[in-house]
XYZ file of C-alpha atoms in Angstrom:
775
model
C 17.275 38.962 -22.048
C 15.518 38.183 -18.752
C 13.736 34.853 -19.229
C 10.980 35.981 -16.884
C 9.643 38.188 -19.671
C 8.347 35.022 -21.308
C 6.462 33.879 -18.229
C 3.878 36.501 -17.439
C 0.829 34.312 -18.181
C -0.142 30.677 -18.350
C -2.945 28.893 -20.156
C -5.480 26.407 -18.852
C -5.106 23.065 -20.591
C -7.882 21.512 -22.573
C -9.179 18.530 -20.629
C -7.646 19.263 -17.240
C -7.058 21.704 -14.436
C -3.392 22.192 -15.269
C -1.751 25.385 -16.386
C 1.655 25.140 -17.995
C 4.567 27.373 -18.839
C 8.115 26.984 -20.075
C 11.185 28.889 -18.976
C 12.766 28.411 -22.393
C 9.944 29.264 -24.765
C 7.178 30.871 -22.781
C 4.626 28.663 -24.567
C 1.758 27.165 -22.611
C 0.946 23.546 -23.355
C -2.238 21.575 -23.358
C -2.961 17.901 -23.045
C -2.813 15.948 -19.856
C 0.418 14.035 -19.638
C 3.257 16.440 -20.237
C 4.431 14.557 -23.313
C 6.867 15.999 -25.798
C 5.456 17.741 -28.835
C 2.328 19.109 -27.149
C -0.154 21.009 -29.280
C -0.777 24.588 -28.196
C -4.464 25.433 -27.871
C -6.103 28.764 -27.056
C -7.685 29.457 -23.688
C -11.096 27.711 -23.611
C -14.341 29.539 -22.859
C -15.520 27.018 -20.256
C -13.931 24.687 -17.771
C -12.698 21.592 -19.641
C -15.498 19.064 -19.996
C -17.973 21.440 -18.352
C -20.493 24.042 -19.470
C -19.458 26.366 -16.634
C -17.929 29.544 -18.126
C -14.309 30.219 -17.375
C -14.346 33.439 -15.302
C -11.871 36.251 -15.385
C -9.013 36.011 -12.905
C -7.806 39.425 -11.774
C -4.641 39.662 -9.732
C -5.183 38.752 -6.090
C -5.316 41.708 -3.719
C -5.505 41.754 0.052
C -4.691 38.992 2.535
C -4.734 35.291 1.658
C -3.588 32.027 3.191
C -2.441 28.584 2.085
C -4.128 26.238 4.611
C -2.896 23.038 2.941
C 0.518 24.542 2.136
C 2.122 23.674 -1.225
C 3.344 20.588 -3.061
C 5.258 19.346 -6.101
C 5.125 16.147 -8.089
C 6.230 14.073 -11.054
C 9.750 15.470 -11.476
C 10.940 15.493 -15.098
C 14.400 16.452 -16.390
C 13.088 19.932 -17.244
C 10.506 20.605 -14.547
C 7.717 19.377 -12.302
C 4.057 19.828 -11.435
C 3.471 22.442 -8.695
C 0.355 22.624 -6.504
C -1.266 24.958 -3.998
C -4.604 25.845 -2.466
C -5.200 29.527 -1.769
C -8.180 31.104 0.034
C -8.888 34.557 1.452
C -7.472 35.031 4.956
C -10.960 35.205 6.486
C -12.131 31.956 4.890
C -12.425 28.640 6.724
C -9.375 26.414 6.208
C -11.442 23.350 5.292
C -14.899 24.347 4.094
C -15.426 25.159 0.452
C -16.170 28.853 0.110
C -19.830 29.695 -0.409
C -18.826 32.759 -2.447
C -16.819 32.077 -5.577
C -13.556 33.958 -5.851
C -11.286 33.644 -8.883
C -7.938 35.373 -9.071
C -4.338 35.167 -10.220
C -1.367 34.433 -7.987
C 2.301 34.684 -8.769
C 4.639 31.687 -8.807
C 8.368 32.268 -8.403
C 11.102 29.644 -8.875
C 14.836 29.832 -8.233
C 17.813 27.491 -8.157
C 19.517 29.738 -5.591
C 20.027 27.995 -2.259
C 17.072 28.796 -0.003
C 17.451 25.763 2.248
C 17.611 27.897 5.374
C 14.108 29.212 4.634
C 12.563 25.876 3.566
C 9.116 25.411 5.088
C 8.867 29.049 6.179
C 7.053 31.895 4.473
C 9.860 34.438 4.319
C 10.419 35.869 0.873
C 12.462 33.791 -1.525
C 16.000 35.073 -2.113
C 18.317 34.885 -5.120
C 17.927 35.349 -8.847
C 14.658 33.988 -10.198
C 14.672 31.311 -12.879
C 10.958 31.709 -13.497
C 8.051 33.939 -12.597
C 4.522 33.312 -13.824
C 0.930 34.344 -13.131
C -1.249 31.331 -12.361
C -5.072 31.374 -12.121
C -6.948 30.011 -9.097
C -10.568 28.940 -9.564
C -13.245 28.394 -6.932
C -14.674 25.787 -9.325
C -11.774 23.516 -8.309
C -11.971 24.361 -4.597
C -9.321 27.074 -4.962
C -6.592 24.625 -5.976
C -4.065 25.228 -8.713
C -1.814 22.812 -10.568
C 0.921 24.307 -12.712
C 3.419 22.432 -14.832
C 6.723 24.280 -15.165
C 9.192 23.169 -17.820
C 12.414 24.425 -19.333
C 14.423 23.982 -16.119
C 17.793 22.273 -15.767
C 18.011 18.541 -15.074
C 19.198 17.084 -11.742
C 18.855 20.479 -10.060
C 17.280 21.506 -6.773
C 14.767 24.327 -7.187
C 12.867 26.373 -4.633
C 9.421 27.802 -5.287
C 6.894 30.076 -3.630
C 3.442 31.462 -4.424
C 2.394 35.034 -3.696
C -1.271 35.984 -3.372
C -1.943 39.664 -2.797
C -0.082 40.633 0.373
C 0.561 37.013 1.404
C 3.212 34.412 0.681
C 3.035 30.635 0.795
C 5.635 28.566 2.541
C 8.780 28.025 0.534
C 8.991 24.615 -1.134
C 11.654 22.542 -2.820
C 11.836 19.926 -5.572
C 14.596 18.291 -7.550
C 14.332 17.776 -11.275
C 15.108 14.347 -12.693
C 18.438 13.662 -14.409
C 18.536 13.966 -18.171
C 17.145 10.876 -19.892
C 20.595 9.844 -21.162
C 22.527 10.839 -18.029
C 24.872 8.148 -16.745
C 24.231 8.727 -13.050
C 25.670 6.517 -10.307
C 23.113 6.827 -7.510
C 19.523 7.707 -6.786
C 17.619 7.760 -3.502
C 13.894 7.788 -2.897
C 11.393 6.726 -0.262
C 8.052 5.058 -0.679
C 5.056 5.099 1.620
C 1.409 4.119 1.787
C -1.698 3.798 3.979
C -1.809 6.993 6.063
C -5.051 6.675 8.002
C -5.798 9.894 9.891
C -7.894 7.961 12.409
C -5.333 5.289 13.393
C -1.990 5.392 15.268
C 0.262 8.366 14.518
C 2.120 10.258 11.807
C 5.480 10.629 13.562
C 7.053 8.535 10.812
C 6.580 11.506 8.504
C 8.799 13.556 10.805
C 11.579 10.993 10.391
C 11.053 10.817 6.641
C 11.294 14.606 6.302
C 14.884 14.430 7.623
C 16.030 12.146 4.799
C 18.136 13.333 1.882
C 15.926 12.130 -0.976
C 15.456 12.800 -4.654
C 11.671 12.259 -4.405
C 8.945 10.221 -2.656
C 6.704 7.566 -4.191
C 3.243 7.381 -2.651
C 1.499 4.080 -3.393
C -2.000 5.060 -2.394
C -4.442 5.100 0.506
C -3.427 8.726 0.897
C -6.824 9.235 2.524
C -9.266 6.748 4.019
C -12.802 7.232 2.819
C -14.245 5.728 5.993
C -14.668 7.547 9.281
C -15.453 5.458 12.357
C -15.280 2.117 10.537
C -14.743 -1.076 12.515
C -11.229 -1.522 11.097
C -10.290 1.897 12.478
C -10.867 0.825 16.077
C -7.961 1.369 18.431
C -5.789 4.268 19.450
C -5.058 7.421 17.523
C -2.817 10.321 18.468
C -4.465 13.224 20.236
C -3.127 15.552 17.536
C -5.682 14.067 15.130
C -9.153 15.143 16.170
C -12.191 13.273 14.876
C -13.235 13.740 11.256
C -16.779 14.786 10.353
C -17.836 14.274 6.754
C -20.058 17.028 5.316
C -22.405 14.482 3.738
C -21.405 10.835 4.090
C -23.179 7.516 3.727
C -23.796 5.122 6.601
C -21.568 2.081 7.110
C -22.954 -1.147 8.524
C -21.755 -1.459 12.094
C -21.371 2.288 12.520
C -19.353 5.035 10.951
C -19.672 6.821 7.637
C -18.010 6.787 4.235
C -17.246 9.628 1.839
C -20.065 9.773 -0.647
C -19.746 13.076 -2.530
C -17.143 15.303 -4.113
C -17.531 17.557 -1.081
C -16.751 14.635 1.245
C -13.590 13.637 -0.597
C -12.388 17.236 -0.814
C -12.949 17.564 2.931
C -10.740 14.532 3.623
C -7.848 15.792 1.509
C -8.046 19.201 3.145
C -8.103 17.773 6.670
C -5.286 15.309 5.949
C -3.177 18.064 4.416
C -3.749 20.299 7.435
C -1.243 18.174 9.369
C 2.104 20.036 9.451
C 4.078 16.774 9.184
C 2.476 15.806 5.894
C 2.832 19.398 4.730
C 6.546 19.254 5.540
C 7.004 16.206 3.302
C 5.291 17.911 0.390
C 7.291 21.097 0.960
C 10.583 19.192 0.816
C 10.135 16.530 -1.841
C 8.328 15.991 -5.107
C 5.801 13.138 -4.888
C 5.065 10.523 -7.530
C 1.636 9.326 -6.462
C -0.968 6.782 -7.453
C -4.117 5.737 -5.668
C -5.188 2.429 -4.197
C -8.651 1.570 -2.887
C -9.374 3.964 -0.021
C -9.168 7.047 -2.208
C -12.541 5.723 -3.387
C -13.797 2.708 -1.402
C -12.342 -0.223 0.537
C -11.322 -3.164 -1.710
C -13.018 -1.454 -4.643
C -12.913 -2.396 -8.307
C -13.846 0.093 -11.034
C -16.820 2.000 -9.560
C -17.943 -0.866 -7.311
C -17.936 -0.747 -3.522
C -17.716 -3.790 -1.272
C -19.397 -2.553 1.921
C -22.300 -4.850 1.106
C -22.160 -8.168 -0.703
C -23.958 -6.976 -3.812
C -26.032 -9.439 -5.803
C -25.583 -13.016 -6.948
C -27.141 -15.077 -9.695
C -26.146 -18.711 -10.201
C -26.069 -18.189 -13.985
C -24.472 -14.763 -14.333
C -22.453 -14.662 -11.104
C -22.234 -11.782 -8.663
C -21.872 -8.043 -8.859
C -21.098 -5.360 -6.298
C -23.012 -2.109 -6.103
C -21.972 0.375 -8.802
C -21.514 4.007 -7.721
C -20.345 5.925 -10.798
C -21.092 9.404 -9.428
C -19.211 8.649 -6.238
C -16.300 7.250 -8.244
C -16.110 10.363 -10.413
C -16.230 12.584 -7.335
C -13.403 10.619 -5.741
C -11.332 10.830 -8.929
C -11.889 14.568 -9.279
C -10.878 15.245 -5.673
C -7.727 13.125 -6.088
C -6.868 15.074 -9.234
C -7.507 18.418 -7.571
C -5.407 17.721 -4.490
C -2.567 15.453 -5.642
C 0.438 17.006 -7.433
C 0.336 14.431 -10.225
C 0.896 15.225 -13.898
C -1.936 13.087 -15.256
C -4.814 13.463 -17.689
C -8.315 14.301 -16.471
C -11.530 15.666 -17.914
C -14.996 16.459 -16.613
C -16.551 15.159 -19.828
C -19.517 13.041 -18.608
C -19.384 10.971 -21.774
C -16.233 9.248 -20.549
C -17.876 7.966 -17.380
C -15.388 6.756 -14.780
C -12.646 6.620 -17.423
C -12.272 10.412 -17.287
C -8.855 10.113 -15.631
C -5.664 8.204 -16.389
C -3.078 7.944 -13.626
C -0.815 5.168 -14.918
C 2.382 6.656 -16.298
C 6.177 6.318 -16.274
C 9.087 8.585 -15.353
C 12.753 8.201 -16.249
C 15.731 9.045 -14.070
C 18.727 8.930 -16.353
C 19.964 5.542 -17.448
C 19.827 4.245 -13.887
C 16.080 3.965 -13.214
C 12.769 3.783 -15.022
C 9.757 4.241 -12.697
C 6.550 2.598 -13.956
C 3.402 3.492 -12.024
C 0.198 1.474 -12.471
C -3.478 1.877 -11.588
C -4.797 -1.345 -10.048
C -8.324 -0.232 -9.192
C -10.010 1.639 -12.026
C -9.657 -1.126 -14.623
C -9.635 -4.304 -12.539
C -12.255 -7.005 -12.867
C -14.432 -8.166 -10.009
C -12.890 -10.412 -7.368
C -12.982 -13.933 -8.770
C -15.389 -15.234 -6.134
C -18.312 -12.854 -5.500
C -19.005 -11.779 -1.941
C -22.671 -12.642 -2.479
C -21.921 -16.235 -3.516
C -23.410 -18.701 -1.001
C -21.067 -20.354 1.472
C -20.908 -24.137 0.986
C -21.058 -24.486 4.787
C -23.863 -22.123 5.746
C -25.630 -21.237 2.497
C -25.351 -17.559 3.491
C -23.382 -15.008 1.405
C -19.648 -15.475 1.840
C -18.849 -11.856 2.503
C -15.211 -10.823 2.660
C -14.085 -14.033 4.425
C -14.237 -16.649 1.702
C -14.377 -14.202 -1.212
C -11.464 -11.796 -0.632
C -9.750 -13.228 2.457
C -8.986 -16.820 3.484
C -10.110 -18.188 0.121
C -9.454 -21.849 -0.800
C -6.771 -21.771 -3.473
C -8.394 -24.544 -5.476
C -11.657 -22.578 -5.653
C -9.855 -19.504 -6.991
C -8.069 -21.563 -9.628
C -11.276 -23.259 -10.768
C -13.254 -20.034 -11.076
C -10.392 -18.261 -12.856
C -10.091 -21.060 -15.419
C -13.855 -20.981 -16.008
C -13.865 -17.221 -16.591
C -10.954 -17.380 -19.032
C -12.605 -20.263 -20.889
C -15.885 -18.361 -20.999
C -14.266 -15.226 -22.398
C -12.451 -17.301 -25.007
C -15.663 -19.106 -26.006
C -17.393 -15.754 -26.486
C -14.607 -14.633 -28.790
C -13.546 -11.728 -26.611
C -10.271 -10.243 -27.901
C -8.825 -10.353 -24.389
C -9.462 -13.674 -22.600
C -8.241 -12.058 -19.353
C -11.063 -9.499 -19.363
C -12.802 -11.041 -16.342
C -9.650 -11.922 -14.391
C -7.498 -8.812 -14.800
C -6.075 -6.220 -12.421
C -4.623 -3.904 -15.066
C -7.178 -4.158 -17.849
C -6.335 -4.729 -21.499
C -4.891 -1.354 -22.506
C -2.873 -0.748 -19.353
C -1.473 -4.284 -19.420
C -0.218 -3.824 -22.971
C 1.224 -0.437 -22.024
C 3.030 -2.044 -19.072
C 4.445 -4.806 -21.270
C 5.583 -2.385 -23.959
C 7.091 -0.002 -21.404
C 9.015 -2.748 -19.631
C 10.248 -4.254 -22.884
C 11.291 -0.904 -24.307
C 13.051 0.338 -21.178
C 16.792 0.933 -21.506
C 17.302 1.772 -17.826
C 19.345 -0.496 -15.577
C 16.630 -0.720 -12.913
C 12.950 -1.024 -13.737
C 11.013 -0.006 -10.604
C 7.308 -0.827 -10.611
C 5.065 1.348 -8.432
C 2.623 -1.427 -7.593
C -0.332 -1.094 -5.225
C -0.928 -4.709 -4.113
C 1.620 -7.427 -3.411
C 2.746 -9.837 -6.104
C 4.093 -12.296 -3.526
C 2.058 -15.431 -2.956
C 0.818 -15.654 0.636
C -0.929 -18.900 1.474
C -1.413 -21.178 4.470
C -1.822 -24.946 4.284
C -4.500 -25.936 6.765
C -3.670 -29.601 6.225
C -0.642 -29.038 8.472
C -2.962 -28.443 11.445
C -3.554 -31.807 13.099
C -6.436 -30.526 15.241
C -8.160 -28.437 12.575
C -11.656 -29.441 11.403
C -12.093 -30.768 7.876
C -13.206 -27.377 6.515
C -9.777 -25.932 7.322
C -7.719 -28.778 5.895
C -6.958 -27.118 2.586
C -4.587 -24.455 1.269
C -5.923 -20.923 1.693
C -4.968 -17.714 -0.085
C -4.836 -15.067 2.620
C -5.743 -12.063 0.472
C -7.401 -12.467 -2.907
C -7.743 -8.682 -3.279
C -4.042 -8.587 -4.171
C -2.319 -10.382 -7.053
C -2.929 -13.827 -5.516
C -6.549 -13.345 -6.544
C -5.546 -12.692 -10.174
C -2.941 -15.393 -10.683
C -3.400 -15.886 -14.432
C -2.561 -12.266 -15.251
C 0.363 -12.333 -12.817
C 1.753 -15.381 -14.639
C 1.242 -13.610 -17.973
C 3.242 -10.595 -16.794
C 6.017 -12.755 -15.359
C 6.186 -14.759 -18.584
C 6.582 -11.504 -20.505
C 9.508 -10.448 -18.329
C 11.176 -13.850 -18.492
C 10.741 -14.514 -22.218
C 12.033 -11.056 -23.100
C 14.934 -11.323 -20.634
C 13.870 -8.120 -18.863
C 16.088 -7.992 -15.803
C 16.433 -5.922 -12.621
C 12.684 -5.467 -12.168
C 11.694 -4.575 -8.607
C 8.189 -3.755 -7.430
C 7.753 -1.258 -4.612
C 4.425 -2.098 -3.052
C 1.993 -1.052 -0.325
C -1.615 -1.807 0.665
C -1.215 -4.782 3.012
C -0.101 -2.940 6.200
C 2.985 -5.103 6.718
C 6.606 -5.401 5.631
C 7.224 -8.230 3.165
C 10.124 -8.940 0.842
C 10.733 -11.782 -1.555
C 10.950 -12.996 -5.115
C 8.062 -13.252 -7.559
C 7.907 -16.599 -9.354
C 6.956 -17.308 -12.928
C 4.386 -19.824 -11.657
C 4.033 -20.398 -7.925
C 2.257 -23.710 -8.545
C 5.021 -25.174 -10.713
C 7.076 -28.080 -9.378
C 10.168 -25.890 -9.581
C 9.130 -22.215 -9.742
C 11.617 -19.817 -11.326
C 12.158 -16.368 -9.777
C 11.538 -13.501 -12.214
C 11.494 -10.253 -10.220
C 11.545 -8.877 -6.659
C 8.727 -7.403 -4.588
C 9.457 -5.114 -1.613
C 6.318 -4.303 0.391
C 6.208 -1.467 2.903
C 3.938 -1.319 5.916
C 1.368 1.441 6.171
C 2.713 4.542 7.805
C -0.288 4.807 10.148
C -2.709 1.947 9.500
C -3.772 -0.903 11.719
C -1.463 -3.805 10.925
C -2.167 -6.847 8.749
C -1.608 -8.962 11.853
C -4.280 -7.090 13.806
C -6.968 -8.012 11.267
C -6.149 -11.722 11.415
C -5.754 -11.529 15.172
C -9.296 -10.220 15.420
C -10.628 -12.950 13.134
C -8.730 -15.673 14.985
C -10.297 -14.539 18.246
C -13.749 -15.491 16.959
C -15.020 -18.904 18.127
C -15.379 -20.192 14.551
C -11.653 -19.733 13.971
C -10.462 -21.051 17.350
C -8.895 -24.195 15.776
C -6.549 -22.065 13.659
C -5.765 -19.415 16.279
C -2.225 -20.844 16.873
C -1.398 -19.872 13.275
C -1.907 -16.219 14.193
C -1.145 -15.799 17.861
C -0.426 -17.511 21.137
C 0.307 -16.413 24.704
C 1.781 -17.966 27.822
C -1.673 -19.249 28.749
C -2.365 -20.360 25.186
C 0.966 -22.181 24.882
C 0.303 -23.983 28.162
C -3.077 -25.060 26.777
C -1.323 -26.557 23.762
C 1.161 -28.280 26.073
C -1.736 -29.852 27.971
C -3.250 -31.057 24.676
C 0.089 -32.523 23.540
C 0.632 -34.219 26.897
C -2.890 -35.656 26.938
C -2.525 -36.924 23.365
C 0.821 -38.565 24.132
C -0.576 -40.344 27.198
C -3.674 -41.463 25.302
C -1.620 -42.863 22.418
C 0.611 -44.657 24.919
C -2.486 -46.202 26.491
C -3.657 -47.522 23.127
C -6.208 -44.833 22.226
C -6.156 -44.520 18.439
C -8.968 -41.998 17.989
C -7.897 -38.761 19.648
C -11.250 -37.192 18.815
C -12.766 -39.577 21.384
C -12.643 -37.138 24.267
C -13.915 -39.596 26.849
C -11.210 -42.144 25.992
C -8.470 -39.494 26.165
C -9.729 -38.234 29.532
C -9.854 -41.771 30.872
C -6.264 -42.444 29.808
C -5.095 -39.199 31.444
C -6.958 -40.026 34.652
C -5.270 -43.431 34.644
C -1.824 -41.842 34.261
C -2.536 -39.488 37.156
C -3.750 -42.372 39.302
C -0.606 -44.374 38.480
C 1.608 -41.463 39.461
C 2.990 -41.043 35.925
C 2.005 -37.374 35.832
C 0.712 -35.012 38.528
C -2.879 -33.807 38.322
C -1.599 -30.232 37.962
C -0.025 -31.206 34.618
C -3.413 -31.088 32.914
C -4.738 -28.038 34.740
C -4.385 -24.402 33.655
C -2.008 -22.322 35.763
C -3.543 -19.201 37.241
C -1.757 -15.955 36.499
C -0.075 -16.841 33.212
C -0.008 -13.972 30.757
C -2.692 -13.788 28.093
C -0.824 -11.074 26.148
C -0.759 -11.982 22.471
C 2.457 -13.363 20.976
C 2.672 -13.125 17.183
C 2.915 -16.503 15.425
C 1.580 -15.126 12.140
C 4.985 -14.117 10.772
C 6.419 -17.625 11.018
C 3.173 -19.074 9.662
C 3.784 -16.969 6.554
C 7.552 -17.286 6.179
C 8.992 -19.642 8.756
C 8.721 -23.061 10.326
C 5.273 -23.154 11.915
C 5.142 -23.850 15.635
C 8.585 -22.562 16.557
C 7.236 -19.665 18.630
C 4.842 -21.963 20.479
C 7.626 -24.465 21.191
C 9.882 -21.717 22.472
C 7.131 -20.356 24.719
C 6.455 -23.800 26.238
C 10.194 -24.293 26.786
C 10.447 -20.903 28.494
C 7.541 -21.758 30.807
C 9.239 -25.028 31.723
C 12.630 -23.414 32.236
C 11.156 -20.767 34.537
C 9.058 -23.375 36.414
C 5.936 -21.337 35.658
C 3.797 -24.215 34.344
C 3.562 -27.773 35.631
C 2.138 -28.839 32.267
C 5.117 -27.385 30.386
C 7.620 -28.863 32.867
C 5.988 -32.300 32.698
C 5.830 -32.354 28.896
C 9.428 -31.169 28.641
C 10.575 -33.859 31.094
C 8.696 -36.707 29.382
C 10.120 -35.795 25.977
C 13.646 -35.544 27.386
C 13.306 -38.903 29.140
C 11.947 -40.568 26.006
C 14.905 -39.271 23.971
C 17.358 -40.372 26.676
C 15.900 -43.873 26.650
C 16.057 -44.087 22.868
C 19.675 -42.894 22.818
C 20.792 -44.830 25.860
C 22.159 -41.765 27.628
C 21.336 -39.942 30.872
C 18.458 -37.487 30.560
C 20.615 -34.493 31.456
C 22.834 -35.298 28.433
C 19.966 -34.774 25.994
C 20.420 -31.379 24.229
C 17.693 -28.900 25.101
C 17.376 -28.021 21.417
C 16.246 -31.592 20.651
C 13.519 -31.357 23.267
C 12.352 -27.954 22.020
C 11.988 -29.337 18.482
C 9.448 -31.845 19.793
C 7.518 -29.216 21.723
C 6.383 -27.904 18.335
C 2.740 -29.012 17.979
C 3.036 -29.084 14.169
C 6.330 -30.997 13.986
C 6.875 -34.711 13.569
C 6.777 -35.911 17.170
C 9.459 -38.528 16.538
C 11.998 -36.565 14.507
C 11.087 -33.029 15.532
C 11.073 -31.977 11.866
C 8.680 -29.011 11.420
C 6.307 -28.729 8.467
C 7.605 -27.133 5.293
C 7.539 -23.340 5.143
C 4.258 -22.132 3.641
C 5.811 -19.433 1.462
C 9.535 -20.131 1.003
C 9.955 -17.206 -1.418
C 9.347 -14.733 1.429
C 12.577 -13.400 2.943
C 10.905 -10.905 5.301
C 7.501 -11.102 6.957
C 6.739 -8.481 9.606
C 2.966 -8.398 9.816
C 2.615 -6.254 12.949
C 4.195 -3.021 11.796
C 3.846 0.549 10.679
C 6.524 2.453 8.803
C 7.993 3.363 5.434
C 10.838 2.329 3.137
C 13.911 4.100 1.739
C 15.658 2.901 -1.430
C 19.222 3.704 -2.492
C 20.021 2.678 -6.070
C 23.435 2.195 -7.607
C 24.894 0.400 -10.596
C 25.674 -2.654 -8.478
C 22.718 -3.052 -6.123
C 19.428 -1.827 -4.761
C 19.528 -1.202 -1.027
C 16.126 -1.010 0.661
C 15.632 -0.108 4.298
C 12.346 -0.972 5.987
C 11.961 1.699 8.690
C 9.596 0.364 11.347
C 8.127 3.076 13.548
C 7.482 2.846 17.282
C 4.000 2.292 18.624
C 1.570 4.894 19.811
C 1.707 5.239 23.591
C -1.147 6.757 25.579
C -2.373 8.740 22.598
C 1.044 10.329 22.093
C 3.267 9.844 19.051
C 6.833 8.735 19.871
C 9.511 11.417 19.963
C 11.954 8.955 18.360
C 9.794 7.629 15.525
C 11.956 4.867 13.995
C 12.174 1.826 16.270
C 14.136 -0.524 13.991
C 15.589 -0.824 10.506
C 15.788 -3.912 8.290
C 18.249 -3.635 5.396
C 17.666 -5.586 2.203
C 19.988 -5.875 -0.776
C 19.060 -6.805 -4.331
C 22.222 -7.308 -6.426
C 22.144 -6.172 -10.017
C 21.609 -8.986 -12.489
C 20.183 -11.395 -9.881
C 16.663 -12.157 -8.747
C 17.218 -12.441 -5.012
C 16.709 -10.542 -1.781
C 19.422 -10.674 0.856
C 19.001 -9.452 4.410
C 21.993 -7.260 5.129
């Protein structure tokens, strides 16, 4: 019997905009997560969680279009979630229709090879495996989400929607292997941070050429802000300016999405790009959100555009925006092909959606996706807390970024102690990213997993990233402490991170690798059980991809370091030829002053007098302490080695290059004095002194006698590329995980590069070991 006879109609699920059908049984399921043993409910009279009546949906007639194309998601062994948005041909591609139109479209699925037609709208060929009528409702902005089941595992399927006289493009997805399948390989990509208003999307073109099983999207699929200060810089001409229908005003200019209509607009504009459409047409997505799907650095329904309030007794609190949060969640649900639970029931507040979930890919991989925004507690140090230096609210610098590590630890301990004293069942309530229920689910899922590889879809990095200001000899007292660079990620929630790592270690849960986004940089390294321990033990691996089109992590710190208040720490972030020469002049002046008996180098007059004496005595030329005109001021990144290398190496190399090219008298003089001093100490001619020994001592942070640089700030980091855009591709086998960081080329004159990928870094994680090796 033709199986299509069982698939003539589908039923709207209770609690969500998902229709479902099965090739094998023809039954339509209800319930949000696609779990086994679903209960079959009749078609409701109203939209789930709403009093709006469910209208009739006659078959579509006439001409229609699919302005955001089609998409698939959450591949299971027997099916996937399929998505489309369909509007009448005369309707605007982006605007929500003023006249409601509800109708049925036809979905067709086949396993016959239609690769030659992929991405086109020619009619699907071959024997159909499924055919089903699916309703489209104006109530949900003409989107549909249909879960098909009963298909074969590990099989490529093609699908197409037909509305009246019109066809959608032809899409493709691959079902997951059977849960007990002993597969040898699996390949997927992961991506994040695709800001329409920054850089370019050419990386998507490169990604569309890959042979993948699926794509993991780690959030920041849209950016809620338009014209924000962090979006300054170039953007490709192909991306015209966004204009929110409503929008709230941002301080400093720009607007942010403020209504359901605003968020819908952003998804529709983002999905109008043919490169993003091509990815969705070719691969199933497994998607979660991060912050920008709602609001920058958000937690629960709180925004951080302003500092919120602060009370010395009760602490601080950011502005709550529950209606905005629910609108953002609904738009994400409507436009992302994710098989998750959702309801419009107002009684559930912002908890009307659950996106954390897990998917299995045979015995090789278990994918565990978490939600690190909807349940997280406030940042440990409130933005409205007064600065100990100025008395003014800290704002983001001091609360979320560049936070003294000791302050974070103290506040975290106080909050845990306070929760314990109050008898709260979860002492981590006020210091949690995951929240109580999700954390327990994560622990149980990891412990119960029988897969070889446990891959954690994780929004914010687990790797500790700190800088020790005490290593800066010229830094003021306020900077002479250890800073956490980004307390919005797991560094700001250290107690819960240690709890999770303890769970993995004590239960001997091995081969856990987080695939991570958010921070707009490539990082790779091992996650320790306790980063503050005398001898930390590695527990799992974290592989962080750069944003595919965001401004880089480096650019944010570069901007901050350019402010006068941060001038003393600018060498930790960037230098230049001119900047390196300035440091050479400082080092030369300090050396002369010390040689003349000056013990207090902060005594500027004494240092200047000693230098003047050396010039008068012919020890150094006057030009050695004068800036050279014409040296480049182009920024040179020192941030990467500050994070994961020996600080000062780039500066030393730049000074050496200036000396070698005779471009700076200061650099040449400093180089010569150091070489002569070493020659005298060794009793050898100056030209016998190895250049490498001189270069060591050109490092402003190194021991001037031995040339030994300061210890690496974060020795667990194996890769730190902070000035990057790109994506990552993972190939799994029974012996190793191979990850390739694909760094894309820069935007040039408003034009995206024709060859998107500029470089590739290969990383290997061997099975059974907690280590990252650069291939």
